[in-house]
Coordinates of C-alpha atoms in Angstrom, one line a residue:
X1 CA -125.3 184.8 225.8
X2 CA -121.9 184.4 228.1
X3 CA -124.2 185.9 231.1
X4 CA -127.3 184.3 230.4
X5 CA -124.4 180.9 231.0
X6 CA -122.8 182.4 233.4
X7 CA -126.7 183.0 235.6
X8 CA -127.3 179.7 234.5
X9 CA -124.2 178.0 236.1
X10 CA -124.3 179.8 239.1
X11 CA -127.7 178.9 240.3
X12 CA -128.3 175.6 238.4
X13 CA -130.2 176.3 236.0
X14 CA -131.8 179.6 233.9
X15 CA -131.9 182.9 235.6
X16 CA -135.3 184.2 236.7
X17 CA -134.8 186.9 234.0
X18 CA -135.2 184.5 231.5
X19 CA -138.2 182.4 232.4
X20 CA -141.5 183.5 231.4
X21 CA -144.1 185.4 233.4
X22 CA -146.4 182.0 234.4
X23 CA -142.6 180.7 235.5
X24 CA -142.2 183.3 237.7
X25 CA -145.8 183.7 239.6
X26 CA -145.8 179.6 239.8
X27 CA -148.1 179.2 236.9
X28 CA -146.7 176.3 235.9
X29 CA -147.6 173.8 238.7
X30 CA -143.8 173.6 240.4
X31 CA -144.0 176.8 243.3
X32 CA -143.8 175.7 246.8
X33 CA -145.2 177.9 249.5
X34 CA -143.1 180.5 250.2
X35 CA -140.7 181.1 253.4
X36 CA -140.3 184.9 253.0
X37 CA -143.3 186.9 253.1
X38 CA -143.1 190.6 252.7
X39 CA -145.7 193.0 255.1
X40 CA -147.2 196.3 254.7
X41 CA -149.2 198.9 256.7
X42 CA -152.6 200.4 255.4
X43 CA -154.2 203.2 256.6
X44 CA -157.3 201.7 255.1
X45 CA -156.9 198.1 255.1
X46 CA -160.2 196.9 255.2
X47 CA -160.2 198.5 251.3
X48 CA -157.0 197.8 250.5
X49 CA -157.7 193.9 250.9
X50 CA -160.9 194.3 249.1
X51 CA -158.8 196.3 246.0
X52 CA -155.7 193.4 246.3
X53 CA -158.5 190.4 245.7
X54 CA -159.6 192.4 243.0
X55 CA -157.5 193.8 241.0
X56 CA -154.2 191.3 241.5
X57 CA -155.9 187.9 242.5
X58 CA -154.9 187.4 245.8
X59 CA -157.2 185.3 247.9
X60 CA -157.9 185.6 251.8
X61 CA -155.8 183.5 253.8
X62 CA -156.9 184.3 257.4
X63 CA -157.9 188.1 258.0
X64 CA -158.1 189.2 261.9
X65 CA -160.1 192.0 262.1
X66 CA -159.7 194.7 264.8
X67 CA -161.4 197.7 266.6
X68 CA -162.9 200.1 264.6
X69 CA -163.1 198.6 261.1
X70 CA -159.4 197.9 261.0
X71 CA -157.5 194.9 260.6
X72 CA -155.1 193.6 263.0
X73 CA -153.6 190.9 260.9
X74 CA -154.1 189.5 257.5
X75 CA -152.9 186.6 255.4
X76 CA -153.2 186.8 251.7
X77 CA -152.5 184.4 249.0
X78 CA -151.4 184.8 245.6
X79 CA -150.4 181.5 243.8
X80 CA -147.0 180.0 246.0
X81 CA -146.8 183.6 247.7
X82 CA -148.5 185.5 250.8
X83 CA -147.7 188.8 252.1
X84 CA -149.2 190.0 255.4
X85 CA -150.6 193.5 256.4
X86 CA -152.6 195.2 258.6
X87 CA -154.3 198.4 259.8
X88 CA -151.8 201.7 260.4
X89 CA -152.1 202.3 264.2
X90 CA -149.9 203.5 267.5
X91 CA -148.3 200.3 268.5
X92 CA -148.3 198.7 265.1
X93 CA -145.6 196.7 264.1
X94 CA -143.6 198.2 261.7
X95 CA -143.7 196.6 257.9
X96 CA -141.4 194.3 257.0
X97 CA -140.0 190.8 255.5
X98 CA -141.2 187.5 257.7
X99 CA -138.9 185.2 257.2
X100 CA -140.0 181.0 258.2
X101 CA -136.8 179.3 259.5
X102 CA -136.3 175.5 261.3
X103 CA -134.8 176.8 263.9
X104 CA -135.1 180.5 265.2
X105 CA -132.5 180.6 267.6
X106 CA -130.1 179.6 265.7
X107 CA -130.6 182.4 263.2
X108 CA -131.1 184.7 266.4
X109 CA -127.3 183.8 267.1
X110 CA -126.5 184.5 263.8
X111 CA -127.9 187.8 263.4
X112 CA -126.5 188.4 267.1
X113 CA -122.8 187.5 266.2
X114 CA -123.5 189.7 263.5
X115 CA -124.3 193.0 265.0
X116 CA -127.8 193.4 264.2
X117 CA -129.9 195.5 266.2
X118 CA -132.7 193.0 268.1
X119 CA -135.5 195.0 268.0
X120 CA -137.8 191.7 269.7
X121 CA -135.6 189.8 271.9
X122 CA -136.1 185.8 270.9
X123 CA -139.2 184.8 272.4
X124 CA -142.0 182.3 272.6
X125 CA -144.9 183.6 270.7
X126 CA -148.8 183.5 271.8
X127 CA -149.8 182.6 268.2
X128 CA -147.6 179.8 268.0
X129 CA -143.6 178.9 266.9
X130 CA -140.6 181.0 268.7
X131 CA -139.2 184.0 266.8
X132 CA -137.6 187.3 266.8
X133 CA -137.3 191.0 265.1
X134 CA -134.0 192.7 264.0
X135 CA -132.9 195.1 261.6
X136 CA -130.3 194.3 258.6
X137 CA -126.9 196.5 258.2
X138 CA -129.5 199.3 256.6
X139 CA -132.0 199.0 259.0
X140 CA -134.9 196.7 257.2
X141 CA -136.5 194.8 259.6
X142 CA -137.2 191.0 259.7
X143 CA -140.0 189.3 261.9
X144 CA -137.8 185.9 261.6
X145 CA -139.0 182.5 263.5
X146 CA -140.9 179.1 263.3
X147 CA -144.5 179.9 263.0
X148 CA -145.5 179.0 259.7
X149 CA -148.5 180.6 258.4
X150 CA -149.3 178.4 255.3
X151 CA -150.0 175.4 257.8
X152 CA -153.7 174.4 258.6
X153 CA -155.5 177.0 261.1

């Protein structure tokens, strides 16, 4: 159809809407590790991790327990994708989307120039890499940095 051709022309191939489920989730062997990683906060993060692994097939990439049956930080993988999560607690980061970038300082300057609300100023991070956090034009939070959770631990 004309719509399908138009989408294919714009992205250099068929739109993801026309790919099979296996192609979309990386079961055809071509997916690379994602640089866009969603985050979530759970009131019972240990149970959520068990459920996500049992139901959706996520695998534990990294899980850092906290005090009192909480999770400080967890990284779960599924094919070429990842999600990060933790326990809801006072002072916990707001859930958002993490972006892995090559140069966080360049992206920081673009965010500032575009009027983004900076939530965390650019800084070297104690867990590695350099990054910052900002809100987009509708208030969604993005954690942007050079830390790569896919790298060998």
